Amino acid sequence: MSEEFKQKLKSYSEGTLSGQEKEEVEREMLKMEAYQEYLEQLTELDDQENSELGRQPLPTEGGLKPGREKKIIRRGKWKARFMNAWTVISAFLILAVVSSIITAVFYSTGERSETYSDVAAAALSVSRPNETVHLSTGQNTFFSMDMNGQVVRTIGDEQVTAGEMSVNMLLGWARLGQIDRLDRNAGNGSIFYYPLNKTINNQGADREEWNRLEQLPEGTVAEATLSLNRLFTVDELLKQFEHRNLQLLWFAVDSGPYVHEAVVTTPLGFPYHPQWRKVDMTVISSETEKRGWFTRTFSSVSQGPSVEEFGDGKLRGDYFMKTLYLLEEHPSITSRVAPFIRLKEAIPYLEKNGIKLYGVVVTGPVKELLKLKEEKWISNLRVGEVRLWNWRDRER
């Protein structure tokens, strides 16, 4: 604030300014709160001097009435505060509207919303044996989107809720991702032994698990993780279960040297039932219904490629590789859902060596699982979750 303007404010408080000069000063006071605070200090000082001298302030010729200066100051302050608050609120509302439009356009362009949810679901299904999730998406303001869904496991013929999965996106980047499990021990049975590793003696653990299985009531179904005594192709392993009253759930894939060294606790594999994406589906019927003047609803029925129940090993393996390529394209989502899978090592290894399996997760009646004890191609069994009978026979 210049000394010249300070002098004008002092003259204004003393009432010695002309009418035009007073109007100019008042306009400036309404705009600039710093000037108003300075004038308030001057008027308070005058009040203090009058109080000490025991006299009442009197208006001078052409001056303001007592208290008029303070009213103008207060009015100017509140007007300035109101305008500042309104400016901030208006800017926030405009930003919210604009960001909502940009968010909607971004996630709808190129079906990004569906692609991101497919990536998150695929990352779970290839890294967590016998776990799948169907995610719903919700767009927010400020360029973010939430993906949420229930994680389920198959025990017998029952879909069991294992927990909740959520991923938060900021445009194309996954900011947060977590899985909240209902049972912290669920899935701990999904441990495999690599068949070519001769340094691990798992006979004691294997015998204990078979004993546990034998002690379960006959009227129950269970989940079981089976390690194999050699590497199998997908078709070879499928044929081993063709005439058994069991349900295949998940295949553990030999994905590189890092699974050859010890017990495999972070396997990479794929579900028995392929998790087809929208781009893989074929529309077999569609219907458009008009509602109101400008509203139409579109519905369609789609189906994925047909897969032989105990065959089509190449189709299954090719789709698994296609899924890994998709995960590689979206590292931020993959790392949030499955930070322990090593795609940079696994993909080149699989491209060179092909799809070979060293383990499988199955479910079915306890009595049917016990029949596998005599099979020489099974090197180890671990019992997972157990449920009361809920089974539809599959044996042919």
PDB file of C-alpha atoms in Angstrom, residues 75-331:
ATOM      1  CA  ARG A  75     -19.662  -4.322   4.653  1.00  0.00           C
ATOM      2  CA  GLY A  76     -16.624  -4.308   2.359  1.00  0.00           C
ATOM      3  CA  LYS A  77     -14.992  -7.153   4.264  1.00  0.00           C
ATOM      4  CA  TRP A  78     -18.037  -9.398   4.156  1.00  0.00           C
ATOM      5  CA  LYS A  79     -18.641  -8.618   0.500  1.00  0.00           C
ATOM      6  CA  ALA A  80     -15.034  -9.518  -0.296  1.00  0.00           C
ATOM      7  CA  ARG A  81     -15.284 -12.736   1.737  1.00  0.00           C
ATOM      8  CA  PHE A  82     -18.551 -13.684   0.070  1.00  0.00           C
ATOM      9  CA  MET A  83     -17.091 -13.089  -3.386  1.00  0.00           C
ATOM     10  CA  ASN A  84     -14.004 -15.151  -2.530  1.00  0.00           C
ATOM     11  CA  ALA A  85     -16.134 -18.014  -1.202  1.00  0.00           C
ATOM     12  CA  TRP A  86     -18.436 -17.890  -4.234  1.00  0.00           C
ATOM     13  CA  THR A  87     -15.429 -17.909  -6.562  1.00  0.00           C
ATOM     14  CA  VAL A  88     -13.996 -20.998  -4.836  1.00  0.00           C
ATOM     15  CA  ILE A  89     -17.356 -22.834  -4.851  1.00  0.00           C
ATOM     16  CA  SER A  90     -17.990 -21.970  -8.486  1.00  0.00           C
ATOM     17  CA  ALA A  91     -14.531 -23.131  -9.499  1.00  0.00           C
ATOM     18  CA  PHE A  92     -15.026 -26.406  -7.599  1.00  0.00           C
ATOM     19  CA  LEU A  93     -18.418 -27.057  -9.225  1.00  0.00           C
ATOM     20  CA  ILE A  94     -17.064 -26.308 -12.685  1.00  0.00           C
ATOM     21  CA  LEU A  95     -14.071 -28.580 -12.071  1.00  0.00           C
ATOM     22  CA  ALA A  96     -16.361 -31.379 -10.815  1.00  0.00           C
ATOM     23  CA  VAL A  97     -18.611 -31.160 -13.883  1.00  0.00           C
ATOM     24  CA  VAL A  98     -15.716 -30.976 -16.339  1.00  0.00           C
ATOM     25  CA  SER A  99     -13.845 -33.832 -14.642  1.00  0.00           C
ATOM     26  CA  SER A 100     -16.996 -35.981 -14.648  1.00  0.00           C
ATOM     27  CA  ILE A 101     -17.395 -35.477 -18.390  1.00  0.00           C
ATOM     28  CA  ILE A 102     -13.724 -36.235 -19.064  1.00  0.00           C
ATOM     29  CA  THR A 103     -13.913 -39.311 -16.790  1.00  0.00           C
ATOM     30  CA  ALA A 104     -16.987 -40.694 -18.573  1.00  0.00           C
ATOM     31  CA  VAL A 105     -15.470 -40.114 -22.013  1.00  0.00           C
ATOM     32  CA  PHE A 106     -12.122 -41.654 -21.035  1.00  0.00           C
ATOM     33  CA  TYR A 107     -13.473 -44.898 -19.559  1.00  0.00           C
ATOM     34  CA  SER A 108     -16.093 -45.398 -22.275  1.00  0.00           C
ATOM     35  CA  THR A 109     -13.673 -44.802 -25.158  1.00  0.00           C
ATOM     36  CA  GLY A 110     -12.281 -48.075 -26.435  1.00  0.00           C
ATOM     37  CA  GLU A 111     -14.241 -49.936 -23.741  1.00  0.00           C
ATOM     38  CA  ARG A 112     -11.513 -49.140 -21.223  1.00  0.00           C
ATOM     39  CA  SER A 113     -13.854 -49.823 -18.310  1.00  0.00           C
ATOM     40  CA  GLU A 114     -14.465 -53.423 -19.433  1.00  0.00           C
ATOM     41  CA  THR A 115     -10.815 -53.943 -20.336  1.00  0.00           C
ATOM     42  CA  TYR A 116      -9.563 -52.830 -16.925  1.00  0.00           C
ATOM     43  CA  SER A 117     -12.065 -55.052 -15.094  1.00  0.00           C
ATOM     44  CA  ASP A 118     -11.084 -57.994 -17.352  1.00  0.00           C
ATOM     45  CA  VAL A 119      -7.403 -57.438 -16.528  1.00  0.00           C
ATOM     46  CA  ALA A 120      -8.043 -57.347 -12.778  1.00  0.00           C
ATOM     47  CA  ALA A 121     -10.209 -60.489 -12.901  1.00  0.00           C
ATOM     48  CA  ALA A 122      -7.650 -62.303 -15.077  1.00  0.00           C
ATOM     49  CA  ALA A 123      -4.772 -61.369 -12.756  1.00  0.00           C
ATOM     50  CA  LEU A 124      -6.649 -63.001  -9.900  1.00  0.00           C
ATOM     51  CA  SER A 125      -7.633 -66.155 -11.825  1.00  0.00           C
ATOM     52  CA  VAL A 126      -4.097 -66.947 -13.069  1.00  0.00           C
ATOM     53  CA  SER A 127      -2.379 -66.340  -9.730  1.00  0.00           C
ATOM     54  CA  ARG A 128      -4.889 -67.679  -7.167  1.00  0.00           C
ATOM     55  CA  PRO A 129      -5.819 -71.354  -7.596  1.00  0.00           C
ATOM     56  CA  ASN A 130      -9.582 -71.912  -7.612  1.00  0.00           C
ATOM     57  CA  GLU A 131     -10.483 -68.237  -7.218  1.00  0.00           C
ATOM     58  CA  THR A 132     -12.534 -66.092  -9.587  1.00  0.00           C
ATOM     59  CA  VAL A 133     -14.161 -62.687  -9.400  1.00  0.00           C
ATOM     60  CA  HIS A 134     -16.773 -60.788 -11.388  1.00  0.00           C
ATOM     61  CA  LEU A 135     -16.182 -57.063 -11.025  1.00  0.00           C
ATOM     62  CA  SER A 136     -18.658 -54.211 -11.287  1.00  0.00           C
ATOM     63  CA  THR A 137     -17.363 -50.759 -12.208  1.00  0.00           C
ATOM     64  CA  GLY A 138     -18.405 -47.320 -10.981  1.00  0.00           C
ATOM     65  CA  GLN A 139     -17.055 -44.063 -12.389  1.00  0.00           C
ATOM     66  CA  ASN A 140     -16.369 -41.175 -10.019  1.00  0.00           C
ATOM     67  CA  THR A 141     -15.494 -37.516 -10.448  1.00  0.00           C
ATOM     68  CA  PHE A 142     -11.886 -36.379 -10.778  1.00  0.00           C
ATOM     69  CA  PHE A 143     -10.855 -39.084 -13.284  1.00  0.00           C
ATOM     70  CA  SER A 144     -11.220 -42.149 -11.047  1.00  0.00           C
ATOM     71  CA  MET A 145     -13.119 -45.441 -11.262  1.00  0.00           C
ATOM     72  CA  ASP A 146     -13.785 -48.146  -8.675  1.00  0.00           C
ATOM     73  CA  MET A 147     -13.939 -51.876  -9.447  1.00  0.00           C
ATOM     74  CA  ASN A 148     -15.485 -54.139  -6.824  1.00  0.00           C
ATOM     75  CA  GLY A 149     -16.608 -57.756  -6.657  1.00  0.00           C
ATOM     76  CA  GLN A 150     -16.882 -60.926  -4.605  1.00  0.00           C
ATOM     77  CA  VAL A 151     -14.080 -63.478  -4.789  1.00  0.00           C
ATOM     78  CA  VAL A 152     -15.513 -66.998  -4.987  1.00  0.00           C
ATOM     79  CA  ARG A 153     -14.124 -70.524  -4.661  1.00  0.00           C
ATOM     80  CA  THR A 154     -15.726 -73.748  -5.882  1.00  0.00           C
ATOM     81  CA  ILE A 155     -16.127 -76.478  -3.260  1.00  0.00           C
ATOM     82  CA  GLY A 156     -18.133 -79.398  -4.609  1.00  0.00           C
ATOM     83  CA  ASP A 157     -20.966 -77.860  -6.586  1.00  0.00           C
ATOM     84  CA  GLU A 158     -21.142 -74.794  -4.343  1.00  0.00           C
ATOM     85  CA  GLN A 159     -19.782 -71.325  -5.043  1.00  0.00           C
ATOM     86  CA  VAL A 160     -18.309 -70.155  -1.729  1.00  0.00           C
ATOM     87  CA  THR A 161     -17.606 -66.477  -1.083  1.00  0.00           C
ATOM     88  CA  ALA A 162     -13.947 -66.127  -0.112  1.00  0.00           C
ATOM     89  CA  GLY A 163     -13.771 -62.345   0.252  1.00  0.00           C
ATOM     90  CA  GLU A 164     -14.063 -58.968  -1.444  1.00  0.00           C
ATOM     91  CA  MET A 165     -11.768 -57.520  -4.083  1.00  0.00           C
ATOM     92  CA  SER A 166     -11.474 -53.819  -4.937  1.00  0.00           C
ATOM     93  CA  VAL A 167      -9.281 -51.845  -7.327  1.00  0.00           C
ATOM     94  CA  ASN A 168      -9.261 -48.048  -7.666  1.00  0.00           C
ATOM     95  CA  MET A 169      -8.214 -46.558 -11.002  1.00  0.00           C
ATOM     96  CA  LEU A 170      -6.927 -43.061 -11.783  1.00  0.00           C
ATOM     97  CA  LEU A 171      -7.387 -42.913 -15.547  1.00  0.00           C
ATOM     98  CA  GLY A 172      -5.210 -45.834 -16.764  1.00  0.00           C
ATOM     99  CA  TRP A 173      -3.252 -46.295 -13.554  1.00  0.00           C
ATOM    100  CA  ALA A 174      -4.273 -48.559 -10.679  1.00  0.00           C
ATOM    101  CA  ARG A 175      -3.787 -46.586  -7.461  1.00  0.00           C
ATOM    102  CA  LEU A 176      -5.093 -49.100  -4.930  1.00  0.00           C
ATOM    103  CA  GLY A 177      -5.897 -52.800  -5.004  1.00  0.00           C
ATOM    104  CA  GLN A 178      -6.743 -55.156  -2.186  1.00  0.00           C
ATOM    105  CA  ILE A 179      -8.446 -58.442  -1.357  1.00  0.00           C
ATOM    106  CA  ASP A 180     -10.211 -58.678   1.996  1.00  0.00           C
ATOM    107  CA  ARG A 181     -10.624 -62.361   2.861  1.00  0.00           C
ATOM    108  CA  LEU A 182     -13.344 -63.749   5.080  1.00  0.00           C
ATOM    109  CA  ASP A 183     -11.051 -66.605   6.113  1.00  0.00           C
ATOM    110  CA  ARG A 184      -7.348 -65.800   6.309  1.00  0.00           C
ATOM    111  CA  ASN A 185      -6.481 -69.494   5.949  1.00  0.00           C
ATOM    112  CA  ALA A 186      -8.582 -70.042   2.819  1.00  0.00           C
ATOM    113  CA  GLY A 187      -6.413 -71.170  -0.075  1.00  0.00           C
ATOM    114  CA  ASN A 188      -3.443 -72.133   2.103  1.00  0.00           C
ATOM    115  CA  GLY A 189      -3.775 -75.705   0.830  1.00  0.00           C
ATOM    116  CA  SER A 190      -2.831 -74.613  -2.717  1.00  0.00           C
ATOM    117  CA  ILE A 191       0.846 -75.552  -2.396  1.00  0.00           C
ATOM    118  CA  PHE A 192       2.514 -77.586  -5.132  1.00  0.00           C
ATOM    119  CA  TYR A 193       5.708 -79.652  -5.415  1.00  0.00           C
ATOM    120  CA  TYR A 194       7.599 -79.432  -8.682  1.00  0.00           C
ATOM    121  CA  PRO A 195       8.149 -82.974 -10.047  1.00  0.00           C
ATOM    122  CA  LEU A 196      11.784 -82.624 -11.134  1.00  0.00           C
ATOM    123  CA  ASN A 197      13.000 -81.267  -7.808  1.00  0.00           C
ATOM    124  CA  LYS A 198      14.566 -84.265  -6.042  1.00  0.00           C
ATOM    125  CA  THR A 199      15.801 -82.306  -3.022  1.00  0.00           C
ATOM    126  CA  ILE A 200      12.390 -82.053  -1.360  1.00  0.00           C
ATOM    127  CA  ASN A 201      11.096 -84.906   0.772  1.00  0.00           C
ATOM    128  CA  ASN A 202       7.346 -84.456   1.012  1.00  0.00           C
ATOM    129  CA  GLN A 203       6.375 -88.029   1.836  1.00  0.00           C
ATOM    130  CA  GLY A 204       5.611 -87.247   5.475  1.00  0.00           C
ATOM    131  CA  ALA A 205       3.374 -84.305   4.652  1.00  0.00           C
ATOM    132  CA  ASP A 206       1.727 -86.305   1.890  1.00  0.00           C
ATOM    133  CA  ARG A 207       0.949 -89.236   4.214  1.00  0.00           C
ATOM    134  CA  GLU A 208      -0.519 -86.875   6.818  1.00  0.00           C
ATOM    135  CA  GLU A 209      -2.835 -85.273   4.252  1.00  0.00           C
ATOM    136  CA  TRP A 210      -4.109 -88.642   3.003  1.00  0.00           C
ATOM    137  CA  ASN A 211      -4.805 -89.649   6.613  1.00  0.00           C
ATOM    138  CA  ARG A 212      -6.727 -86.430   7.116  1.00  0.00           C
ATOM    139  CA  LEU A 213      -8.772 -87.150   3.989  1.00  0.00           C
ATOM    140  CA  GLU A 214      -9.562 -90.675   5.209  1.00  0.00           C
ATOM    141  CA  GLN A 215     -10.927 -89.299   8.492  1.00  0.00           C
ATOM    142  CA  LEU A 216     -13.469 -87.044   6.794  1.00  0.00           C
ATOM    143  CA  PRO A 217     -17.086 -88.284   6.715  1.00  0.00           C
ATOM    144  CA  GLU A 218     -18.208 -89.966   3.517  1.00  0.00           C
ATOM    145  CA  GLY A 219     -21.038 -87.475   3.021  1.00  0.00           C
ATOM    146  CA  THR A 220     -18.713 -84.539   2.427  1.00  0.00           C
ATOM    147  CA  VAL A 221     -17.020 -82.913  -0.514  1.00  0.00           C
ATOM    148  CA  ALA A 222     -13.570 -81.346  -0.485  1.00  0.00           C
ATOM    149  CA  GLU A 223     -11.097 -79.307  -2.467  1.00  0.00           C
ATOM    150  CA  ALA A 224      -7.723 -80.958  -3.157  1.00  0.00           C
ATOM    151  CA  THR A 225      -4.419 -79.704  -4.587  1.00  0.00           C
ATOM    152  CA  LEU A 226      -2.597 -82.435  -6.497  1.00  0.00           C
ATOM    153  CA  SER A 227       1.093 -82.338  -7.446  1.00  0.00           C
ATOM    154  CA  LEU A 228       2.169 -84.553 -10.363  1.00  0.00           C
ATOM    155  CA  ASN A 229       5.170 -86.878 -10.685  1.00  0.00           C
ATOM    156  CA  ARG A 230       6.085 -85.479 -14.118  1.00  0.00           C
ATOM    157  CA  LEU A 231       5.147 -82.676 -16.486  1.00  0.00           C
ATOM    158  CA  PHE A 232       1.886 -83.276 -18.394  1.00  0.00           C
ATOM    159  CA  THR A 233       0.452 -81.616 -21.466  1.00  0.00           C
ATOM    160  CA  VAL A 234      -3.026 -80.195 -20.974  1.00  0.00           C
ATOM    161  CA  ASP A 235      -4.642 -82.973 -23.039  1.00  0.00           C
ATOM    162  CA  GLU A 236      -2.734 -85.707 -21.179  1.00  0.00           C
ATOM    163  CA  LEU A 237      -3.909 -84.476 -17.806  1.00  0.00           C
ATOM    164  CA  LEU A 238      -7.506 -83.989 -18.959  1.00  0.00           C
ATOM    165  CA  LYS A 239      -7.635 -87.638 -20.075  1.00  0.00           C
ATOM    166  CA  GLN A 240      -6.619 -88.780 -16.581  1.00  0.00           C
ATOM    167  CA  PHE A 241      -9.904 -87.360 -15.228  1.00  0.00           C
ATOM    168  CA  GLU A 242     -12.230 -88.267 -18.094  1.00  0.00           C
ATOM    169  CA  HIS A 243     -14.018 -91.081 -16.266  1.00  0.00           C
ATOM    170  CA  ARG A 244     -13.755 -89.814 -12.705  1.00  0.00           C
ATOM    171  CA  ASN A 245     -16.537 -88.366 -10.573  1.00  0.00           C
ATOM    172  CA  LEU A 246     -14.532 -85.192  -9.900  1.00  0.00           C
ATOM    173  CA  GLN A 247     -14.520 -81.579 -11.103  1.00  0.00           C
ATOM    174  CA  LEU A 248     -11.323 -80.023 -12.432  1.00  0.00           C
ATOM    175  CA  LEU A 249     -10.809 -76.444 -11.240  1.00  0.00           C
ATOM    176  CA  TRP A 250      -7.329 -75.067 -11.940  1.00  0.00           C
ATOM    177  CA  PHE A 251      -4.046 -76.068 -13.639  1.00  0.00           C
ATOM    178  CA  ALA A 252      -0.553 -75.135 -12.374  1.00  0.00           C
ATOM    179  CA  VAL A 253       1.763 -74.291 -15.299  1.00  0.00           C
ATOM    180  CA  ASP A 254       5.530 -74.738 -15.464  1.00  0.00           C
ATOM    181  CA  SER A 255       6.396 -71.079 -15.998  1.00  0.00           C
ATOM    182  CA  GLY A 256      10.162 -70.993 -15.556  1.00  0.00           C
ATOM    183  CA  PRO A 257      13.177 -71.903 -13.433  1.00  0.00           C
ATOM    184  CA  TYR A 258      11.867 -70.050 -10.378  1.00  0.00           C
ATOM    185  CA  VAL A 259       9.267 -72.818  -9.809  1.00  0.00           C
ATOM    186  CA  HIS A 260      11.866 -75.591 -10.071  1.00  0.00           C
ATOM    187  CA  GLU A 261      13.796 -74.747  -6.944  1.00  0.00           C
ATOM    188  CA  ALA A 262      11.455 -75.425  -4.031  1.00  0.00           C
ATOM    189  CA  VAL A 263       7.865 -75.811  -2.918  1.00  0.00           C
ATOM    190  CA  VAL A 264       5.723 -73.652  -5.189  1.00  0.00           C
ATOM    191  CA  THR A 265       3.645 -71.260  -3.056  1.00  0.00           C
ATOM    192  CA  THR A 266       3.024 -68.634  -5.762  1.00  0.00           C
ATOM    193  CA  PRO A 267       1.991 -70.683  -8.796  1.00  0.00           C
ATOM    194  CA  LEU A 268       0.958 -69.380 -12.198  1.00  0.00           C
ATOM    195  CA  GLY A 269      -1.822 -71.193 -14.040  1.00  0.00           C
ATOM    196  CA  PHE A 270      -5.304 -71.022 -15.487  1.00  0.00           C
ATOM    197  CA  PRO A 271      -8.837 -72.148 -14.577  1.00  0.00           C
ATOM    198  CA  TYR A 272     -10.434 -75.221 -16.123  1.00  0.00           C
ATOM    199  CA  HIS A 273     -13.326 -73.069 -17.371  1.00  0.00           C
ATOM    200  CA  PRO A 274     -11.815 -70.266 -19.489  1.00  0.00           C
ATOM    201  CA  GLN A 275     -12.760 -66.770 -18.339  1.00  0.00           C
ATOM    202  CA  TRP A 276     -13.800 -65.472 -21.760  1.00  0.00           C
ATOM    203  CA  ARG A 277     -13.663 -61.740 -22.393  1.00  0.00           C
ATOM    204  CA  LYS A 278     -16.263 -59.796 -24.358  1.00  0.00           C
ATOM    205  CA  VAL A 279     -14.008 -59.717 -27.438  1.00  0.00           C
ATOM    206  CA  ASP A 280     -13.951 -63.538 -27.419  1.00  0.00           C
ATOM    207  CA  MET A 281     -17.730 -63.883 -27.289  1.00  0.00           C
ATOM    208  CA  THR A 282     -20.071 -64.377 -30.249  1.00  0.00           C
ATOM    209  CA  VAL A 283     -23.422 -62.579 -30.219  1.00  0.00           C
ATOM    210  CA  ILE A 284     -26.142 -65.131 -31.012  1.00  0.00           C
ATOM    211  CA  SER A 285     -29.159 -62.840 -30.564  1.00  0.00           C
ATOM    212  CA  SER A 286     -29.839 -59.172 -29.887  1.00  0.00           C
ATOM    213  CA  GLU A 287     -32.856 -56.995 -29.288  1.00  0.00           C
ATOM    214  CA  THR A 288     -33.442 -53.241 -29.235  1.00  0.00           C
ATOM    215  CA  GLU A 289     -36.441 -51.845 -27.388  1.00  0.00           C
ATOM    216  CA  LYS A 290     -37.653 -48.244 -27.690  1.00  0.00           C
ATOM    217  CA  ARG A 291     -38.682 -46.546 -24.461  1.00  0.00           C
ATOM    218  CA  GLY A 292     -40.054 -43.041 -24.588  1.00  0.00           C
ATOM    219  CA  TRP A 293     -39.223 -40.493 -27.266  1.00  0.00           C
ATOM    220  CA  PHE A 294     -35.452 -40.638 -27.158  1.00  0.00           C
ATOM    221  CA  THR A 295     -34.565 -43.712 -25.081  1.00  0.00           C
ATOM    222  CA  ARG A 296     -33.659 -47.163 -26.376  1.00  0.00           C
ATOM    223  CA  THR A 297     -32.452 -50.245 -24.527  1.00  0.00           C
ATOM    224  CA  PHE A 298     -30.227 -52.843 -26.138  1.00  0.00           C
ATOM    225  CA  SER A 299     -29.889 -56.434 -24.931  1.00  0.00           C
ATOM    226  CA  SER A 300     -27.965 -59.349 -26.384  1.00  0.00           C
ATOM    227  CA  VAL A 301     -27.113 -62.978 -25.698  1.00  0.00           C
ATOM    228  CA  SER A 302     -23.510 -64.066 -26.297  1.00  0.00           C
ATOM    229  CA  GLN A 303     -21.532 -67.261 -25.909  1.00  0.00           C
ATOM    230  CA  GLY A 304     -17.850 -68.088 -25.803  1.00  0.00           C
ATOM    231  CA  PRO A 305     -16.015 -70.633 -27.937  1.00  0.00           C
ATOM    232  CA  SER A 306     -17.064 -74.225 -27.357  1.00  0.00           C
ATOM    233  CA  VAL A 307     -14.508 -76.304 -25.463  1.00  0.00           C
ATOM    234  CA  GLU A 308     -14.417 -80.072 -25.137  1.00  0.00           C
ATOM    235  CA  GLU A 309     -14.874 -81.181 -21.555  1.00  0.00           C
ATOM    236  CA  PHE A 310     -11.728 -83.339 -21.591  1.00  0.00           C
ATOM    237  CA  GLY A 311      -9.921 -81.942 -24.604  1.00  0.00           C
ATOM    238  CA  ASP A 312      -8.990 -78.815 -26.569  1.00  0.00           C
ATOM    239  CA  GLY A 313      -5.699 -78.512 -24.737  1.00  0.00           C
ATOM    240  CA  LYS A 314      -4.232 -76.233 -27.421  1.00  0.00           C
ATOM    241  CA  LEU A 315      -7.226 -73.875 -27.272  1.00  0.00           C
ATOM    242  CA  ARG A 316      -6.946 -73.689 -23.500  1.00  0.00           C
ATOM    243  CA  GLY A 317      -3.182 -73.098 -23.640  1.00  0.00           C
ATOM    244  CA  ASP A 318      -3.456 -70.448 -26.351  1.00  0.00           C
ATOM    245  CA  TYR A 319      -6.048 -68.560 -24.355  1.00  0.00           C
ATOM    246  CA  PHE A 320      -3.821 -68.722 -21.289  1.00  0.00           C
ATOM    247  CA  MET A 321      -1.003 -67.098 -23.277  1.00  0.00           C
ATOM    248  CA  LYS A 322      -3.423 -64.504 -24.624  1.00  0.00           C
ATOM    249  CA  THR A 323      -4.352 -63.690 -21.026  1.00  0.00           C
ATOM    250  CA  LEU A 324      -0.707 -63.274 -20.033  1.00  0.00           C
ATOM    251  CA  TYR A 325      -0.154 -60.870 -22.933  1.00  0.00           C
ATOM    252  CA  LEU A 326      -3.145 -58.842 -21.731  1.00  0.00           C
ATOM    253  CA  LEU A 327      -1.710 -58.683 -18.201  1.00  0.00           C
ATOM    254  CA  GLU A 328       1.647 -57.604 -19.601  1.00  0.00           C
ATOM    255  CA  GLU A 329      -0.044 -54.648 -21.350  1.00  0.00           C
ATOM    256  CA  HIS A 330      -1.450 -53.382 -18.041  1.00  0.00           C
ATOM    257  CA  PRO A 331       1.348 -53.749 -15.468  1.00  0.00           C
TER     258      PRO A 331
END
